[in-house]
Amino acid sequence: MVKIPVVENILSANERIAAENERTLDDSGVLAVNIMSSPGAGKTSLIGSTIMALTNHTRVGVIEGDVASRIDADYIESLGVPVVQINTGSACHLDANMVQLALAQLPLHDLDLLFIENVGNLICPTAFALGERLKVMISSVPEGDDKPYKYPAMFAAVDGVVVNKIDLLPHLEFGMEGFRNLIEGLNPGVQFFQISCKNGEGIQGWLDWLLSKLTKEPLRATM
Amino acid sequence: MVKIPVVENILSANERIAAENERTLDDSGVLAVNIMSSPGAGKTSLIGSTIMALTNHTRVGVIEGDVASRIDADYIESLGVPVVQINTGSACHLDANMVQLALAQLPLHDLDLLFIENVGNLICPTAFALGERLKVMISSVPEGDDKPYKYPAMFAAVDGVVVNKIDLLPHLEFGMEGFRNLIEGLNPGVQFFQISCKNGEGIQGWLDWLLSKLTKEPLRATM
């Protein structure tokens, strides 16, 4: 009798702060994308590849969420874009309050696109809105093609699924068509991308989709 | 002021039930092993390979934990051993109470070894004792060699680390020695196994360690 109301209160407090974040981001014309996946599926690699591809015409910022360490933030910083690291301690997901604190440290008016890299976890991040416009998950080939059966809430909640590490397909048993059908059954209309952050295959389709979602016209490079 | 005591109460209730589970398992002479990893690292594959290797002399049972689905339990059942599936719904880890309900459905007196396959998650399962004697985590090569930095609590909490999918090493950048040093820094004395569930490489060392931990003499096959 006690526990459920407590959870509801936490979630509704989170929704309220997420709505504030959404307004803050909209006021600055920033498209925020919540990137979720299992540990090691390639969130930081995808963000890094995207930053490198968009250099010169789209201004990107990053919020890095990890239980511990700042190695991802250090890598992103080396690419020359603004980044804030959130260490969640024992928490298994980002919440809107953490993101609100991070937003205050970013030059939002100078950004077009903000990646929020969630904690590596296929379960808990789904329940916590952050104020993002798009939710994207990465599912990597070595994790196996049965993941939509096991983590349906995540696959159902997102606007896009990026299948990463397709360069490993020759070395693994992975039924891409069945995998895609499963996801589209859970989430009709979801965007589906097959990419390799390692060799760049398939990245262009992902970039085109992302750019089509920007809320302000990005700066175009003169060259 | 409210939230921390609530969490403490939940955890101490869990500890109490875990201690009951431990007694139940000890009374039946069953070695319980809590298997944890990211989604898709190979928990079910390792359990399956172990069952097949120990057939005829060690009686194995399995508790399968998943957010949703029973495909892992169906696979384990096809190997001819007793299995109970726990679907946690939205919960991101097994707890001692769930395991207690599952233990009641297993023929414990006819088992030597019980695998408890946790939900695929590198964070939350660490905090919840289940009544197990051994905690083992699987870290698969495609997840990358930086995982101990990001999920230190899991790497520090376990008795053994199994590095799975070493057959993929030729196709990935993975510094095994640095990875092992990191883990041994977090967890001196931890057992470290390098295996491939796909081709069987390295499985024997894992089996030998497991058999050395059995609390009752397993039935030896006559052949």
Coordinates of C-alpha atoms in Angstrom, one line a residue:
Chain A
M1 CA 0.0 0.0 0.0
V2 CA 2.9 2.3 0.6
K3 CA 5.4 1.6 -2.1
I4 CA 3.4 2.3 -5.3
P5 CA 2.5 5.9 -4.3
V6 CA 6.1 6.6 -3.5
V7 CA 7.2 5.5 -6.9
E8 CA 4.4 7.5 -8.5
N9 CA 5.5 10.6 -6.7
I10 CA 9.1 10.2 -7.8
L11 CA 8.0 9.7 -11.4
S12 CA 5.7 12.6 -11.4
A13 CA 8.4 14.9 -9.9
N14 CA 10.6 13.6 -12.7
E15 CA 8.0 14.4 -15.4
R16 CA 7.6 17.9 -14.0
I17 CA 11.4 18.6 -14.2
A18 CA 11.6 16.9 -17.6
A19 CA 8.9 19.3 -18.9
E20 CA 11.0 22.2 -17.6
N21 CA 14.1 20.8 -19.4
E22 CA 12.0 20.5 -22.6
R23 CA 11.1 24.2 -22.4
T24 CA 14.7 25.2 -21.7
L25 CA 15.8 23.2 -24.7
D26 CA 13.1 24.5 -27.0
D27 CA 13.8 28.1 -26.0
S28 CA 17.4 27.6 -27.2
G29 CA 16.3 25.7 -30.3
V30 CA 18.3 22.6 -29.3
L31 CA 17.3 19.1 -30.4
A32 CA 18.0 16.8 -27.4
V33 CA 18.5 13.1 -28.1
N34 CA 18.5 10.5 -25.3
I35 CA 20.9 7.7 -26.3
M36 CA 20.3 4.4 -24.5
S37 CA 21.8 0.9 -24.8
S38 CA 23.4 -2.0 -23.0
P39 CA 27.0 -1.4 -21.7
G40 CA 29.4 -1.4 -24.6
A41 CA 26.9 -1.3 -27.5
G42 CA 28.5 1.8 -28.8
K43 CA 26.8 4.9 -27.5
T44 CA 30.0 7.0 -27.2
S45 CA 31.2 5.7 -30.5
L46 CA 28.0 6.7 -32.3
I47 CA 28.1 10.1 -30.6
G48 CA 31.8 10.6 -31.6
S49 CA 31.2 9.5 -35.2
T50 CA 28.2 11.8 -35.5
I51 CA 30.2 14.8 -34.1
M52 CA 33.0 14.2 -36.5
A53 CA 30.6 13.9 -39.4
L54 CA 28.7 17.1 -38.5
T55 CA 31.7 19.3 -37.7
N56 CA 31.5 22.6 -39.6
H57 CA 27.8 22.8 -39.9
T58 CA 26.0 21.5 -36.8
R59 CA 27.0 22.5 -33.3
V60 CA 26.8 19.6 -30.9
G61 CA 26.9 19.3 -27.1
V62 CA 27.0 16.2 -25.0
I63 CA 25.9 15.1 -21.5
E64 CA 27.6 11.9 -20.5
G65 CA 26.0 9.7 -18.0
D66 CA 27.9 7.0 -16.2
V67 CA 27.8 5.3 -12.9
A68 CA 31.5 6.1 -12.5
S69 CA 34.5 7.5 -14.4
R70 CA 34.9 10.3 -16.9
I71 CA 36.6 8.6 -19.7
D72 CA 33.7 9.1 -22.1
A73 CA 33.6 12.8 -21.3
D74 CA 37.4 13.1 -21.8
Y75 CA 37.0 11.5 -25.2
I76 CA 34.1 13.7 -26.3
E77 CA 36.0 16.8 -25.0
S78 CA 39.0 15.8 -27.2
L79 CA 36.6 16.2 -30.2
G80 CA 36.3 19.9 -29.3
V81 CA 32.6 20.0 -28.3
P82 CA 31.1 21.1 -24.9
V83 CA 30.5 18.2 -22.6
V84 CA 29.3 17.6 -19.0
Q85 CA 29.9 14.4 -17.2
I86 CA 27.2 13.1 -14.8
N87 CA 28.4 10.4 -12.4
T88 CA 25.3 8.7 -11.0
G89 CA 27.0 6.8 -8.2
S90 CA 24.8 3.8 -7.7
A91 CA 21.9 5.0 -9.8
C92 CA 21.2 2.9 -12.9
H93 CA 19.7 5.7 -15.1
L94 CA 19.8 9.4 -15.6
D95 CA 16.8 11.4 -14.3
A96 CA 15.5 14.8 -15.3
N97 CA 17.0 16.5 -12.2
M98 CA 20.5 15.4 -13.1
V99 CA 20.0 16.6 -16.7
Q100 CA 18.7 19.9 -15.4
L101 CA 21.9 20.5 -13.4
A102 CA 24.0 19.6 -16.5
L103 CA 22.0 21.8 -18.9
A104 CA 22.8 24.8 -16.6
Q105 CA 26.5 24.2 -17.5
L106 CA 26.1 24.1 -21.2
P107 CA 26.1 27.0 -23.7
L108 CA 22.7 26.0 -25.0
H109 CA 22.2 29.1 -27.2
D110 CA 25.3 28.0 -29.2
L111 CA 24.1 24.5 -29.8
D112 CA 21.9 22.8 -32.4
L113 CA 22.0 19.3 -31.1
L114 CA 22.5 17.8 -27.7
F115 CA 23.2 14.2 -27.1
I116 CA 22.4 12.8 -23.6
E117 CA 24.2 9.6 -23.2
N118 CA 22.4 7.5 -20.6
V119 CA 23.8 4.9 -18.3
G120 CA 24.4 1.6 -20.0
N121 CA 21.3 -0.3 -19.1
L122 CA 18.4 -1.7 -21.2
I123 CA 15.8 -1.5 -18.4
C124 CA 15.6 1.5 -16.0
P125 CA 16.3 4.5 -18.4
T126 CA 13.0 3.8 -20.2
A127 CA 11.0 5.0 -17.2
F128 CA 12.7 8.4 -16.8
A129 CA 11.9 11.3 -19.2
L130 CA 14.8 13.8 -19.4
G131 CA 13.2 16.5 -21.5
E132 CA 14.5 15.0 -24.8
R133 CA 12.8 15.2 -28.2
L134 CA 14.0 11.9 -29.4
K135 CA 14.8 8.6 -27.7
V136 CA 17.2 6.4 -29.6
M137 CA 18.6 3.0 -28.6
I138 CA 21.6 1.2 -29.8
S139 CA 21.5 -2.6 -30.0
S140 CA 24.7 -4.2 -31.1
V141 CA 25.0 -7.3 -33.2
P142 CA 27.1 -9.3 -30.6
E143 CA 24.2 -8.9 -28.0
G144 CA 22.1 -11.3 -30.1
D145 CA 18.9 -11.0 -32.1
D146 CA 16.7 -12.1 -29.2
K147 CA 16.9 -8.8 -27.2
P148 CA 13.5 -7.5 -28.2
Y149 CA 11.9 -10.5 -26.5
K150 CA 13.7 -9.7 -23.3
Y151 CA 13.7 -6.0 -23.1
P152 CA 10.5 -5.1 -24.9
A153 CA 9.8 -1.8 -23.0
M154 CA 13.0 -0.2 -24.3
F155 CA 12.4 -1.3 -27.9
A156 CA 8.8 -0.1 -27.7
A157 CA 9.7 3.3 -26.2
V158 CA 12.2 4.7 -28.7
D159 CA 11.9 6.7 -31.9
G160 CA 14.9 5.0 -33.5
V161 CA 16.9 1.8 -33.2
V162 CA 20.5 1.8 -34.3
V163 CA 21.9 -1.7 -34.9
N164 CA 25.7 -1.2 -34.4
K165 CA 28.7 -3.4 -35.1
I166 CA 27.3 -4.8 -38.3
D167 CA 31.0 -5.3 -39.4
L168 CA 30.8 -8.4 -37.0
L169 CA 27.9 -10.0 -38.8
P170 CA 30.1 -12.4 -40.8
H171 CA 31.4 -13.8 -37.4
L172 CA 28.1 -14.2 -35.6
E173 CA 24.7 -15.7 -36.0
F174 CA 22.3 -12.8 -36.2
G175 CA 19.0 -12.9 -38.1
M176 CA 18.6 -9.2 -39.1
E177 CA 15.3 -9.6 -40.8
G178 CA 13.6 -11.4 -37.9
F179 CA 15.2 -8.9 -35.5
R180 CA 13.8 -6.0 -37.4
N181 CA 10.3 -7.6 -37.7
L182 CA 10.3 -8.2 -33.9
I183 CA 11.1 -4.5 -33.3
E184 CA 8.6 -3.3 -35.8
G185 CA 6.0 -5.5 -34.1
L186 CA 6.7 -3.9 -30.8
N187 CA 7.0 -0.4 -32.2
P188 CA 5.4 0.3 -35.6
G189 CA 7.0 3.2 -37.4
V190 CA 10.2 3.1 -35.5
Q191 CA 13.3 4.2 -37.5
F192 CA 15.8 1.4 -38.1
F193 CA 19.4 2.0 -38.9
Q194 CA 22.2 -0.6 -39.5
I195 CA 25.6 0.8 -39.0
S196 CA 29.2 0.2 -38.1
C197 CA 30.9 2.9 -36.1
K198 CA 34.1 1.1 -36.8
N199 CA 34.1 1.4 -40.6
G200 CA 31.4 4.1 -41.1
E201 CA 28.9 1.9 -43.0
G202 CA 25.4 3.1 -42.7
I203 CA 26.2 6.3 -40.8
Q204 CA 24.8 8.5 -43.5
G205 CA 21.2 7.4 -43.1
W206 CA 21.4 8.1 -39.4
L207 CA 22.9 11.6 -40.0
D208 CA 20.2 12.4 -42.5
W209 CA 17.4 11.5 -40.1
L210 CA 19.0 13.4 -37.3
L211 CA 19.5 16.5 -39.4
S212 CA 15.8 16.3 -40.5
K213 CA 14.8 16.6 -36.9
L214 CA 16.7 19.8 -36.0
T215 CA 14.5 22.6 -34.9
K216 CA 16.7 25.4 -36.1
E217 CA 18.5 25.7 -39.4
P218 CA 22.0 24.6 -38.7
L219 CA 24.9 26.9 -39.6
R220 CA 26.1 25.8 -43.0
A221 CA 29.8 25.7 -43.6
T222 CA 31.1 27.9 -46.3
M223 CA 33.3 25.1 -47.5
Chain B
M1 CA 15.2 12.4 5.1
V2 CA 12.7 9.9 4.0
K3 CA 14.2 8.1 1.0
I4 CA 17.4 6.7 2.5
P5 CA 15.7 4.8 5.4
V6 CA 13.2 3.3 2.9
V7 CA 16.0 1.9 0.8
E8 CA 17.8 0.6 3.9
N9 CA 14.6 -1.2 5.0
I10 CA 14.2 -2.8 1.6
L11 CA 17.8 -3.9 1.6
S12 CA 17.8 -5.3 5.1
A13 CA 14.5 -7.2 4.4
N14 CA 16.3 -8.6 1.3
E15 CA 19.4 -9.6 3.4
R16 CA 17.1 -11.4 5.8
I17 CA 15.4 -13.5 3.1
A18 CA 18.8 -14.1 1.4
A19 CA 20.0 -15.6 4.7
E20 CA 17.0 -17.9 4.7
N21 CA 17.7 -18.9 1.1
E22 CA 21.3 -19.6 2.0
R23 CA 20.2 -22.0 4.8
T24 CA 17.7 -23.7 2.5
L25 CA 20.4 -24.3 -0.1
D26 CA 23.0 -25.4 2.5
D27 CA 20.5 -27.9 4.0
S28 CA 20.2 -29.5 0.6
G29 CA 23.9 -29.3 -0.1
V30 CA 23.3 -27.2 -3.2
L31 CA 26.0 -24.7 -4.4
A32 CA 24.1 -21.6 -5.8
V33 CA 25.9 -19.4 -8.3
N34 CA 24.5 -16.0 -9.1
I35 CA 25.4 -15.2 -12.8
M36 CA 25.4 -11.6 -13.8
S37 CA 26.3 -9.6 -16.9
S38 CA 25.2 -7.1 -19.5
P39 CA 22.4 -8.1 -21.9
G40 CA 23.8 -10.6 -24.4
A41 CA 27.2 -11.3 -22.8
G42 CA 26.4 -15.0 -22.7
K43 CA 24.9 -15.9 -19.4
T44 CA 22.5 -18.5 -20.8
S45 CA 25.2 -19.8 -23.2
L46 CA 27.7 -20.3 -20.3
I47 CA 25.0 -22.1 -18.2
G48 CA 24.1 -24.3 -21.2
S49 CA 27.7 -25.2 -22.0
T50 CA 28.3 -26.0 -18.3
I51 CA 25.2 -28.2 -18.1
M52 CA 26.2 -30.1 -21.2
A53 CA 29.8 -30.6 -19.9
L54 CA 28.7 -31.8 -16.5
T55 CA 25.9 -34.1 -17.6
N56 CA 26.2 -37.6 -16.0
H57 CA 28.0 -36.5 -12.9
T58 CA 26.7 -33.2 -11.6
R59 CA 23.0 -32.5 -11.1
V60 CA 22.3 -28.9 -12.2
G61 CA 19.2 -26.7 -11.7
V62 CA 18.6 -23.2 -13.0
I63 CA 16.6 -20.2 -12.1
E64 CA 16.2 -17.8 -15.1
G65 CA 15.6 -14.2 -14.4
D66 CA 14.3 -11.9 -17.2
V67 CA 12.3 -8.8 -17.4
A68 CA 10.1 -10.6 -19.9
S69 CA 9.9 -13.8 -22.0
R70 CA 10.7 -17.4 -21.2
I71 CA 12.9 -18.2 -24.1
D72 CA 16.0 -18.8 -21.9
A73 CA 14.0 -21.2 -19.7
D74 CA 12.7 -23.1 -22.7
Y75 CA 16.2 -23.5 -23.9
I76 CA 17.5 -24.7 -20.5
E77 CA 14.5 -27.1 -20.2
S78 CA 15.5 -28.6 -23.6
L79 CA 18.7 -29.6 -22.0
G80 CA 16.8 -31.8 -19.5
V81 CA 17.4 -30.0 -16.2
P82 CA 14.9 -28.4 -13.8
V83 CA 14.3 -24.7 -14.5
V84 CA 12.1 -22.0 -13.1
Q85 CA 11.6 -18.7 -15.0
I86 CA 11.1 -15.5 -13.0
N87 CA 9.8 -12.6 -15.0
T88 CA 10.5 -9.4 -13.0
G89 CA 8.2 -7.1 -15.0
S90 CA 9.9 -3.8 -14.8
A91 CA 12.4 -4.7 -12.1
C92 CA 16.0 -4.5 -13.2
H93 CA 17.4 -7.3 -10.9
L94 CA 16.4 -10.4 -9.0
D95 CA 15.9 -10.1 -5.3
A96 CA 15.9 -12.7 -2.5
N97 CA 12.2 -12.9 -2.3
M98 CA 11.8 -13.8 -6.0
V99 CA 14.5 -16.5 -5.6
Q100 CA 12.8 -17.9 -2.5
L101 CA 9.6 -18.4 -4.4
A102 CA 11.6 -20.1 -7.2
L103 CA 13.5 -22.4 -4.8
A104 CA 10.2 -23.7 -3.5
Q105 CA 9.6 -25.1 -7.0
L106 CA 12.9 -26.9 -7.5
P107 CA 13.9 -30.4 -6.3
L108 CA 16.7 -29.1 -4.3
H109 CA 17.6 -32.4 -2.6
D110 CA 18.3 -33.8 -6.1
L111 CA 20.6 -31.0 -7.1
D112 CA 24.3 -30.3 -6.6
L113 CA 24.6 -27.0 -8.4
L114 CA 22.1 -24.2 -9.0
F115 CA 22.6 -21.4 -11.4
I116 CA 20.7 -18.2 -10.8
E117 CA 20.8 -16.2 -14.0
N118 CA 20.2 -12.6 -13.1
V119 CA 18.6 -10.0 -15.2
G120 CA 20.9 -8.5 -17.9
N121 CA 22.2 -5.4 -16.0
L122 CA 25.7 -4.4 -14.8
I123 CA 24.5 -2.2 -12.0
C124 CA 21.5 -3.1 -9.9
P125 CA 22.0 -6.8 -9.3
T126 CA 25.1 -6.1 -7.3
A127 CA 23.1 -4.6 -4.4
F128 CA 20.8 -7.6 -3.9
A129 CA 22.0 -10.8 -2.2
L130 CA 20.0 -13.8 -3.3
G131 CA 21.4 -16.5 -0.9
E132 CA 24.1 -17.6 -3.4
R133 CA 27.5 -18.9 -2.4
L134 CA 29.3 -17.5 -5.5
K135 CA 28.8 -14.4 -7.5
V136 CA 30.1 -14.6 -11.1
M137 CA 30.0 -12.0 -13.8
I138 CA 30.5 -12.4 -17.5
S139 CA 32.1 -9.6 -19.5
S140 CA 32.1 -10.2 -23.2
V141 CA 34.9 -9.1 -25.5
P142 CA 32.6 -6.9 -27.8
E143 CA 31.6 -4.8 -24.8
G144 CA 35.1 -3.4 -24.7
D145 CA 38.0 -3.4 -22.2
D146 CA 36.9 -0.2 -20.4
K147 CA 34.0 -1.7 -18.5
P148 CA 35.8 -2.0 -15.1
Y149 CA 36.1 1.8 -15.1
K150 CA 32.4 2.3 -15.7
Y151 CA 30.9 -0.5 -13.6
P152 CA 33.4 -0.9 -10.8
A153 CA 30.9 -2.1 -8.2
M154 CA 30.1 -5.2 -10.2
F155 CA 33.7 -6.1 -11.0
A156 CA 34.6 -5.6 -7.3
A157 CA 31.7 -7.7 -5.9
V158 CA 32.2 -11.0 -7.7
D159 CA 34.2 -14.2 -7.0
G160 CA 34.8 -14.8 -10.6
V161 CA 35.0 -12.9 -13.9
V162 CA 34.4 -14.9 -17.1
V163 CA 35.5 -13.1 -20.2
N164 CA 33.3 -14.6 -23.0
K165 CA 33.5 -14.4 -26.8
I166 CA 37.2 -14.6 -27.0
D167 CA 36.7 -16.1 -30.5
L168 CA 36.0 -12.5 -31.6
L169 CA 39.4 -11.2 -30.3
P170 CA 40.9 -11.2 -33.8
H171 CA 38.1 -8.8 -35.0
L172 CA 38.2 -6.3 -32.1
E173 CA 40.5 -4.1 -30.2
F174 CA 40.6 -5.5 -26.7
G175 CA 43.6 -5.3 -24.4
M176 CA 43.2 -8.4 -22.3
E177 CA 46.2 -7.8 -20.1
G178 CA 45.1 -4.2 -19.2
F179 CA 41.6 -5.4 -18.7
R180 CA 42.7 -8.2 -16.3
N181 CA 45.0 -5.8 -14.4
L182 CA 42.1 -3.3 -13.9
I183 CA 39.9 -6.0 -12.5
E184 CA 42.5 -7.4 -10.2
G185 CA 43.1 -3.9 -9.0
L186 CA 39.4 -3.6 -8.1
N187 CA 39.2 -7.1 -6.8
P188 CA 42.4 -8.8 -5.7
G189 CA 42.2 -12.6 -5.7
V190 CA 39.2 -12.7 -8.1
Q191 CA 39.2 -15.8 -10.4
F192 CA 39.6 -14.9 -14.1
F193 CA 38.5 -17.1 -17.0
Q194 CA 38.9 -16.5 -20.7
I195 CA 36.4 -18.5 -22.7
S196 CA 34.4 -18.9 -25.8
C197 CA 31.0 -20.5 -25.4
K198 CA 30.9 -20.8 -29.2
N199 CA 34.0 -23.0 -29.7
G200 CA 34.5 -24.3 -26.1
E201 CA 37.9 -22.7 -25.6
G202 CA 38.8 -22.2 -22.0
I203 CA 35.6 -23.9 -20.6
Q204 CA 37.6 -26.6 -18.7
G205 CA 39.2 -24.1 -16.3
W206 CA 35.8 -22.7 -15.4
L207 CA 34.4 -26.2 -14.9
D208 CA 37.3 -27.2 -12.7
W209 CA 36.8 -24.2 -10.5
L210 CA 33.1 -24.7 -10.2
L211 CA 33.5 -28.4 -9.3
S212 CA 36.0 -27.5 -6.6
K213 CA 33.4 -25.4 -4.9
L214 CA 30.7 -28.0 -4.7
T215 CA 29.6 -28.7 -1.1
K216 CA 28.7 -32.3 -1.6
E217 CA 30.5 -34.9 -3.6
P218 CA 28.8 -35.1 -7.0
L219 CA 27.6 -38.4 -8.3
R220 CA 30.3 -39.8 -10.5
A221 CA 29.3 -41.3 -13.7
T222 CA 30.3 -44.9 -14.2
M223 CA 31.6 -44.1 -17.7

